[in-house]
Tab-separated table of C-alpha atoms in Angstrom:
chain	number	residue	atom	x	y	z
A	1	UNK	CA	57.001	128.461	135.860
A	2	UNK	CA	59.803	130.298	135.048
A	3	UNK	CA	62.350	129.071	131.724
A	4	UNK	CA	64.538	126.376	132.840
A	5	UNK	CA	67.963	125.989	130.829
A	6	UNK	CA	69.581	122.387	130.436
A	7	UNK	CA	72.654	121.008	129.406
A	8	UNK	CA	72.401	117.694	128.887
A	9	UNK	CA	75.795	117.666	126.826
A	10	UNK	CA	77.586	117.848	129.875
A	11	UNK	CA	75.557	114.895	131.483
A	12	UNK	CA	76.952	112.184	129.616
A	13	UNK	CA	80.406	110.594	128.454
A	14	UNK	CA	81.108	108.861	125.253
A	15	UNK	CA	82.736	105.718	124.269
A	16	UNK	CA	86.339	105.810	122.499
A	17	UNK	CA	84.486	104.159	119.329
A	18	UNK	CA	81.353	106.647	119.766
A	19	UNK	CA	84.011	109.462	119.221
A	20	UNK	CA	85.919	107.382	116.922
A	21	UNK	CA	81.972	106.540	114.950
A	22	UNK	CA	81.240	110.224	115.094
A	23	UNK	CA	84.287	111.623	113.442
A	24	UNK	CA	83.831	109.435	110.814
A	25	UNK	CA	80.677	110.375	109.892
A	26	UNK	CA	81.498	114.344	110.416
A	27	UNK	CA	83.951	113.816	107.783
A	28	UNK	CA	81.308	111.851	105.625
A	29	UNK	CA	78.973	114.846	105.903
A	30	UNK	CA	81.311	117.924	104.976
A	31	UNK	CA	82.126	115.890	101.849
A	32	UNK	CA	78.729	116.118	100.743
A	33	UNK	CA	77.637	119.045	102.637
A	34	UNK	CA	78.498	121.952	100.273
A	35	UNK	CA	75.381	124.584	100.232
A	36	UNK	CA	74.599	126.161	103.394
A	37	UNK	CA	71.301	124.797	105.042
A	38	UNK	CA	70.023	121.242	104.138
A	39	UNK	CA	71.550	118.392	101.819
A	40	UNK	CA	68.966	116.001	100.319
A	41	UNK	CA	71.460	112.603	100.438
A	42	UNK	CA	69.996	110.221	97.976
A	43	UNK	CA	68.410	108.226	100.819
A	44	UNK	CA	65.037	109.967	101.168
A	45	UNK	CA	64.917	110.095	104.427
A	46	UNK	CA	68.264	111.060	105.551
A	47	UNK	CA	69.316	114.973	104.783
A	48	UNK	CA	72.417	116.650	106.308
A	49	UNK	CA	73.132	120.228	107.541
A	50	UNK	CA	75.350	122.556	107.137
A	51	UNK	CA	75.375	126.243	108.937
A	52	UNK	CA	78.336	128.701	108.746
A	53	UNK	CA	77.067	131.123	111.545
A	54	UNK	CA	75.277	131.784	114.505
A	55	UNK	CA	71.437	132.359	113.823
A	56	UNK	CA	68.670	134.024	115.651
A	57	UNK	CA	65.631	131.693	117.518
A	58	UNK	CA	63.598	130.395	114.572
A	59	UNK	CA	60.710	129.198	115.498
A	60	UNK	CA	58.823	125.565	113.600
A	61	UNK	CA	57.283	122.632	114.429
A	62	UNK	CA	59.253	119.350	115.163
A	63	UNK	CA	57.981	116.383	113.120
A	64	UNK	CA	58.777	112.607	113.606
A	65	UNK	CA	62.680	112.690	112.815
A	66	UNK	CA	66.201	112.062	115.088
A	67	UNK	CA	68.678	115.267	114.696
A	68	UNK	CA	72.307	114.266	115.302
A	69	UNK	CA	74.871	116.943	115.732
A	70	UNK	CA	78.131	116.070	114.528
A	71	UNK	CA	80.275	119.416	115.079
A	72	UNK	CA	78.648	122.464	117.039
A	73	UNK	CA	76.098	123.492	119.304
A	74	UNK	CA	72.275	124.186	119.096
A	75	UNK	CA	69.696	125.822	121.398
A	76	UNK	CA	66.114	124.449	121.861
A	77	UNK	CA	63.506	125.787	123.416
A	78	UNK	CA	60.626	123.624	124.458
A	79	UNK	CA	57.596	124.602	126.264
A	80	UNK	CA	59.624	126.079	129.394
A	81	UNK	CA	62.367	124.599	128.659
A	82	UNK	CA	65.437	125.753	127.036
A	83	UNK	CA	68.019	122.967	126.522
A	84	UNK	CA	71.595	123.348	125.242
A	85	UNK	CA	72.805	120.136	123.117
A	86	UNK	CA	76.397	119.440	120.881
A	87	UNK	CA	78.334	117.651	118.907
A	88	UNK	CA	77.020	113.808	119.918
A	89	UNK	CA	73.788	114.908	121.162
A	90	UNK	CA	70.695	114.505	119.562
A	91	UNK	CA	67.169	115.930	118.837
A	92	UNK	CA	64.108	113.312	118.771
A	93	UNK	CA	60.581	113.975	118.361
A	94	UNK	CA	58.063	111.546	117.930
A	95	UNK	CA	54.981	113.717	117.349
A	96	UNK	CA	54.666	117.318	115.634
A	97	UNK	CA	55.555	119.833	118.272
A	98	UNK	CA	55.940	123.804	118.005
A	99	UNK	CA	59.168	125.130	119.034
A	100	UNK	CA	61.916	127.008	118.419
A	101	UNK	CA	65.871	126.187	117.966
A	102	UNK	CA	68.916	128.828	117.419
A	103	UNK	CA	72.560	127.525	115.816
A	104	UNK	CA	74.988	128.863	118.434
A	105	UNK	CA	78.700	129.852	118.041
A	106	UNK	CA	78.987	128.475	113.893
A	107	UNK	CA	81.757	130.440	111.983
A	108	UNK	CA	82.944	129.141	108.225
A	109	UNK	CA	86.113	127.724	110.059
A	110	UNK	CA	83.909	125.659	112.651
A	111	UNK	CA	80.344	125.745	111.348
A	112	UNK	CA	77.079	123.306	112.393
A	113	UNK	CA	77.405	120.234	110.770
A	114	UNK	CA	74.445	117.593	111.750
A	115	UNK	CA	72.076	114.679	110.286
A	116	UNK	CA	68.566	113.671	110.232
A	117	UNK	CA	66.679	110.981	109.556
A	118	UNK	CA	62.869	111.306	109.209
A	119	UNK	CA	60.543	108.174	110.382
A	120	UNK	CA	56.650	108.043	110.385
A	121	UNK	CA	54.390	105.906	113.488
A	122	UNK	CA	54.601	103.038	111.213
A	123	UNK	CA	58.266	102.793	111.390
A	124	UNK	CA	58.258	102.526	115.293
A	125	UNK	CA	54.967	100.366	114.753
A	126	UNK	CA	56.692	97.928	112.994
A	127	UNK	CA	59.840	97.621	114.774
A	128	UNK	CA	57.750	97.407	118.182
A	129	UNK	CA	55.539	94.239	116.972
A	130	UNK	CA	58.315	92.877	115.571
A	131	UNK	CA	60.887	92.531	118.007
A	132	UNK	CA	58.049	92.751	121.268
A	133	UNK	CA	58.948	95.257	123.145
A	134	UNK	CA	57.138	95.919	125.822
A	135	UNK	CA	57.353	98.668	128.977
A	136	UNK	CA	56.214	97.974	132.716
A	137	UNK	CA	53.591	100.144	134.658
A	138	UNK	CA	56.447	103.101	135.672
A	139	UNK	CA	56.206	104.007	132.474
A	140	UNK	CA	52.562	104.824	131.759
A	141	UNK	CA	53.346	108.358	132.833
A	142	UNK	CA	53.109	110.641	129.575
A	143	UNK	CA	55.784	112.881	128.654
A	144	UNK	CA	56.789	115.164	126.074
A	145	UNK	CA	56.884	113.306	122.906
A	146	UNK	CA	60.097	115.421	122.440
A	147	UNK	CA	63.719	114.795	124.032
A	148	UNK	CA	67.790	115.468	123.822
A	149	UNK	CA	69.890	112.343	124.603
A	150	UNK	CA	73.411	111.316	124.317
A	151	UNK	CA	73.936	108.953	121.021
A	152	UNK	CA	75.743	105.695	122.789
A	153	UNK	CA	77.641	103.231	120.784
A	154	UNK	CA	74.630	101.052	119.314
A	155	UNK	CA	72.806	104.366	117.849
A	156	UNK	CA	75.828	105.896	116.525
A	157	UNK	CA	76.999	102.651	114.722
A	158	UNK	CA	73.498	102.377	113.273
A	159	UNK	CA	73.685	105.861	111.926
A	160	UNK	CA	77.676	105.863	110.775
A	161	UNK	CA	76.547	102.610	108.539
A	162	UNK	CA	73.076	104.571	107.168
A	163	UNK	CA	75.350	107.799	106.326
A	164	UNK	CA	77.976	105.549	104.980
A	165	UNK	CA	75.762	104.460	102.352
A	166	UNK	CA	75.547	107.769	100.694
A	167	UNK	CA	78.628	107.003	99.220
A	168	UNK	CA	77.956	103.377	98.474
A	169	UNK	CA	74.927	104.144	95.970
A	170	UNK	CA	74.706	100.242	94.803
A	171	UNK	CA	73.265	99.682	98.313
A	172	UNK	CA	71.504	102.435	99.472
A	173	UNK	CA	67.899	100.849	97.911
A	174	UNK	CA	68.016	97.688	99.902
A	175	UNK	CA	70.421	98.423	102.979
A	176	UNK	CA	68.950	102.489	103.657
A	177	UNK	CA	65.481	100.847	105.112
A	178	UNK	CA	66.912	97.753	107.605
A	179	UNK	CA	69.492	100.526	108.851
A	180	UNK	CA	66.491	102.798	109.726
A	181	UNK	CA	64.826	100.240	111.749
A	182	UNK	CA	67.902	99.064	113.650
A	183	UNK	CA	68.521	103.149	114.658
A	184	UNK	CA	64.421	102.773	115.588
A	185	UNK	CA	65.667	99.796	117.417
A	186	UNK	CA	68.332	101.256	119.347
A	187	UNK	CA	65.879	103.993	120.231
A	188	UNK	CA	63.691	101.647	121.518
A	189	UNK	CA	66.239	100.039	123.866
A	190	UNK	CA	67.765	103.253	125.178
A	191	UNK	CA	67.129	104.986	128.193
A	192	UNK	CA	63.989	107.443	126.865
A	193	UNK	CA	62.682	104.271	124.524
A	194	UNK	CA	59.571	104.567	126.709
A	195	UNK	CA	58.860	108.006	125.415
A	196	UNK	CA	58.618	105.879	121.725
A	197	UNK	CA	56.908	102.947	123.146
A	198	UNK	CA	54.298	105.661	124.463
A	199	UNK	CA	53.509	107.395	121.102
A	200	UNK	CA	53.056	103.781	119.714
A	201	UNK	CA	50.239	103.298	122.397
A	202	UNK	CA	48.656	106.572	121.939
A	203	UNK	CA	48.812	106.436	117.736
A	204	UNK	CA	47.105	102.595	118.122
A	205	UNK	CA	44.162	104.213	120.470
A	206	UNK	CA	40.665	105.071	118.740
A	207	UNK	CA	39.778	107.253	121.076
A	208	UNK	CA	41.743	109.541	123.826
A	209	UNK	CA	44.919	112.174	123.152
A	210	UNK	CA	45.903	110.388	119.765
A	211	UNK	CA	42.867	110.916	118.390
A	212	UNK	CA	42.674	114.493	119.759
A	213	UNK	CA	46.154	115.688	118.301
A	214	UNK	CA	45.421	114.074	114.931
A	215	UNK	CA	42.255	115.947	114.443
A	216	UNK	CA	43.672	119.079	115.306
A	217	UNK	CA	46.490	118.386	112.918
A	218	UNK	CA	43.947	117.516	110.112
A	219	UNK	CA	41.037	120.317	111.210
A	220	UNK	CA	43.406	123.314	112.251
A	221	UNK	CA	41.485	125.759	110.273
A	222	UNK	CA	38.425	124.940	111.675
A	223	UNK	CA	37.616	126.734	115.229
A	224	UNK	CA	36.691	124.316	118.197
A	225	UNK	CA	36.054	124.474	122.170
A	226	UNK	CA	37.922	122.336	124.411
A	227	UNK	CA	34.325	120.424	125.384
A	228	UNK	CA	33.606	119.276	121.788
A	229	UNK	CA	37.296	117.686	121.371
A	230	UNK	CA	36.971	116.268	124.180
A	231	UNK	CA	33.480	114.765	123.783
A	232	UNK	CA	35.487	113.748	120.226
A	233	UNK	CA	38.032	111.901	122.093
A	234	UNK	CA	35.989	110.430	124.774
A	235	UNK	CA	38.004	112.550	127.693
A	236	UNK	CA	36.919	114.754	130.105
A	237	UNK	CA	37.512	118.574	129.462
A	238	UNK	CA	40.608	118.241	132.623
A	239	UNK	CA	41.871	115.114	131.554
A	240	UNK	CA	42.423	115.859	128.065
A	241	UNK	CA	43.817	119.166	128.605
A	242	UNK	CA	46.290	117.759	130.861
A	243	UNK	CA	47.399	115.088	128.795
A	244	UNK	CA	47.502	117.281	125.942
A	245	UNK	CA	49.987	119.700	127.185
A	246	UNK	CA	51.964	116.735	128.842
A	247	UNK	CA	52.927	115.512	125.530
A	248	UNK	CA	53.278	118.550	123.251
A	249	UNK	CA	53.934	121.338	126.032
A	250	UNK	CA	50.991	123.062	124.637
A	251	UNK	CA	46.803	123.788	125.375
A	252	UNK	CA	44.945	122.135	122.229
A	253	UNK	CA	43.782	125.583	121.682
A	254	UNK	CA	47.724	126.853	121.414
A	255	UNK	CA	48.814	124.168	119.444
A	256	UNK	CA	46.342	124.434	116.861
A	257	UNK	CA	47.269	128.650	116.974
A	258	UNK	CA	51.004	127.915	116.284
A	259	UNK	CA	50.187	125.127	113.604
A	260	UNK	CA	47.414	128.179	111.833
A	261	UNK	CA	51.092	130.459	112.044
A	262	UNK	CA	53.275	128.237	111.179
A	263	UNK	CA	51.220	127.249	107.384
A	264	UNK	CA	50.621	130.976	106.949
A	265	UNK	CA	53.811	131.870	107.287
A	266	UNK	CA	54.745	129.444	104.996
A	267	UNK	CA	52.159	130.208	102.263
A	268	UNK	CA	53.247	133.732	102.368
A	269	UNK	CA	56.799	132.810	102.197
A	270	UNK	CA	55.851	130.407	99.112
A	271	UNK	CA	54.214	133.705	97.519
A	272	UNK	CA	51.143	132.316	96.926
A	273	UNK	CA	49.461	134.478	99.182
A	274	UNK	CA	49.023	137.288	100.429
A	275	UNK	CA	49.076	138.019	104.659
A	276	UNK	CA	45.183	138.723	104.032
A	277	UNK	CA	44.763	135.421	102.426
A	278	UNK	CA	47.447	133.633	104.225
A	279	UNK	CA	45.133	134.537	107.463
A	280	UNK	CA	41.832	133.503	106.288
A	281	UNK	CA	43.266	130.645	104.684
A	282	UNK	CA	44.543	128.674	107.814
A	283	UNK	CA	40.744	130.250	109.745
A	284	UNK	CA	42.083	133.469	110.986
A	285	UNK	CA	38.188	135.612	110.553
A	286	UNK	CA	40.125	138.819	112.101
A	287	UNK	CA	43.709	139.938	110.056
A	288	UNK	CA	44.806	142.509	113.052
A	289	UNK	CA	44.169	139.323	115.370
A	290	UNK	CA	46.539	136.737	112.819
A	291	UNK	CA	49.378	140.143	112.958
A	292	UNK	CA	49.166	140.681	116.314
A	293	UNK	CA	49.418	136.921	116.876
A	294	UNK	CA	52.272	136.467	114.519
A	295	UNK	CA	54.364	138.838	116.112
A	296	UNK	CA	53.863	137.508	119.253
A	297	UNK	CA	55.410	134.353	117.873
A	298	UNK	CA	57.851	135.105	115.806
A	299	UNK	CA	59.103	138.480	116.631
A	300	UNK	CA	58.024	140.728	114.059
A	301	UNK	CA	54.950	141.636	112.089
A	302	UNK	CA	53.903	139.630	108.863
A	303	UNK	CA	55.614	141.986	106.165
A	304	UNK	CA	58.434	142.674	108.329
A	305	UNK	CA	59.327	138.762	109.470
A	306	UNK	CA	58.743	137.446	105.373
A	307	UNK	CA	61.044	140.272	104.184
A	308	UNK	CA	63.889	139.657	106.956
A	309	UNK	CA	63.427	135.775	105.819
A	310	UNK	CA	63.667	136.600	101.838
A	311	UNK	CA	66.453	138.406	102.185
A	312	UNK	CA	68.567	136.104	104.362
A	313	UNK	CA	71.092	133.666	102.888
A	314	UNK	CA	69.658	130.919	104.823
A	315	UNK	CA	65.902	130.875	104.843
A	316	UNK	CA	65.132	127.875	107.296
A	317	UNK	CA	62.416	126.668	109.561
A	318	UNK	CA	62.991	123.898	112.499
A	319	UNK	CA	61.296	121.220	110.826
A	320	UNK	CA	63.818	121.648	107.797
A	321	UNK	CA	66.653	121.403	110.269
């Protein structure tokens, strides 16, 4: 298949109090958006971003987390997918997913400004028990725990009041966590709230693809072949391939490759290792296998990739974004 491109900021319309909830917040966040990359708000879950020019594809792992851009324009690419999104667009994941994302067309006059707010399975858990929500049969279908969508008024509101409180520090401790579950909420209710509802079902199931990503995510140093996982997970070698890649665009033997790169990378980054011992340490037996393989990801050799990323003024992966 070859890479499809998508625009889905050009698929949607938004509100007059969307736009009028968006610009508010954009000039909430380049108040306390100073440093280039990411802003730590006090509310531990919600960081901003700032980027004052264009960057190359940077390639990362998604984790659980909703992306808003306020001002600007980001790439993604996805499996085989590369999707264009903007200023009122946003990023959700719901699972950890490899990918890759370039800031497009940021200059200091009109650089990326965006939020995020990070949420874990219990979040959506608890928000799904407690206000019942339930799907019908069309959607037992899996899809990519991953998606771009158009913030509508509900979702923006939600997040305008959560970024709001950054400068309302009295009640940020009580407020931050009801605000998070109304965004889950509105989630929930929108038009890809089945892709939530789904991770819900596969994170409550013993056995199956929940049980195969999580062991991958807690064993991905340890080698494996595709019949023991799925004798693990109580699948057949074709069924849980295929449900595998249908929710995080990737084999089980891929993902757990770009997962190995992805921690070496950042242990030699961290400078506690070496690329040697950044290789064996994430179950790499072969180093010329781990260099060849990390070029092949992420565009350059070991030594080459850690110095370009040392030496740049903005030294971020997509999971930091």
């Amino acid at each position: 298949m070859g890479e499809q491109q998508i625009n889905y900021g050009q698929l949607y319309t938004e509100s007059t109090q969307s736009k009028t909830y968006l610009n508010q917040m954009l000039e909430i966040a380049k108040r306390i958006t100073i440093d280039e990359g990411r802003t730590q708000t006090m509310i531990p879950f919600l960081t901003t971003m700032r980027y004052s020019r264009q960057t190359s594809e940077i390639s990362g792992v998604l984790t659980p987390s909703i992306c808003l851009i306020l001002e600007g324009a980001k790439k993604l690419h996805l499996g085989q997918e590369v999707i264009d999104y903007r200023a009122g667009d946003y990023l959700v994941s719901v699972i950890d997913i490899p990918a890759s994302a370039e800031i497009i067309g940021a200059t200091k006059q009109s650089p990326y400004i965006g939020l995020r707010v990070d949420f874990t399975m219990e979040d959506i858990a608890s928000v799904v028990m407690e206000a019942g929500i339930q799907f019908g049969p069309r959607d037992k279908k899996l899809k990519t725990g991953a998606y771009i969508g158009k913030a509508d008024e509900g979702l923006v509101e939600s997040l305008f009041r959560l970024l709001k409180l950054v400068e309302n520090p009295n009640e940020v401790g009580f407020l931050s966590s009801l605000m998070k579950r109304e965004m889950i909420f509105h989630l929930l209710s929108g038009d890809a709230g089945h892709i939530f509802f789904q991770q819900f079902m596969i994170d409550r199931q013993e056995d199956g693809i929940g049980k195969a990503v999580a062991w991958i995510k807690e064993n991905y140093s340890k080698p494996f072949t595709i019949k023991e996982l799925a004798k693990l997970t109580n699948m057949s070698v074709s069924g849980l391939h295929h449900k595998f890649k249908a929710v995080t665009t990737l084999g089980p033997v891929q993902y757990q490759k770009q997962l190995r790169l992805q921690e070496a990378r950042r242990l030699i980054l961290s400078g506690a290792f070496n690329i040697t011992a950044a290789a064996m340490e994430v179950g790499y037996e072969n180093v010329s296998q781990f260099s060849m393989e990390y070029r092949r990801l992420f565009g350059s050799p070991p030594f080459k990739d850690i110095k370009a990323l040392r030496t740049s003024p903005i030294v971020e992966k997509i999971e930091k974004d």
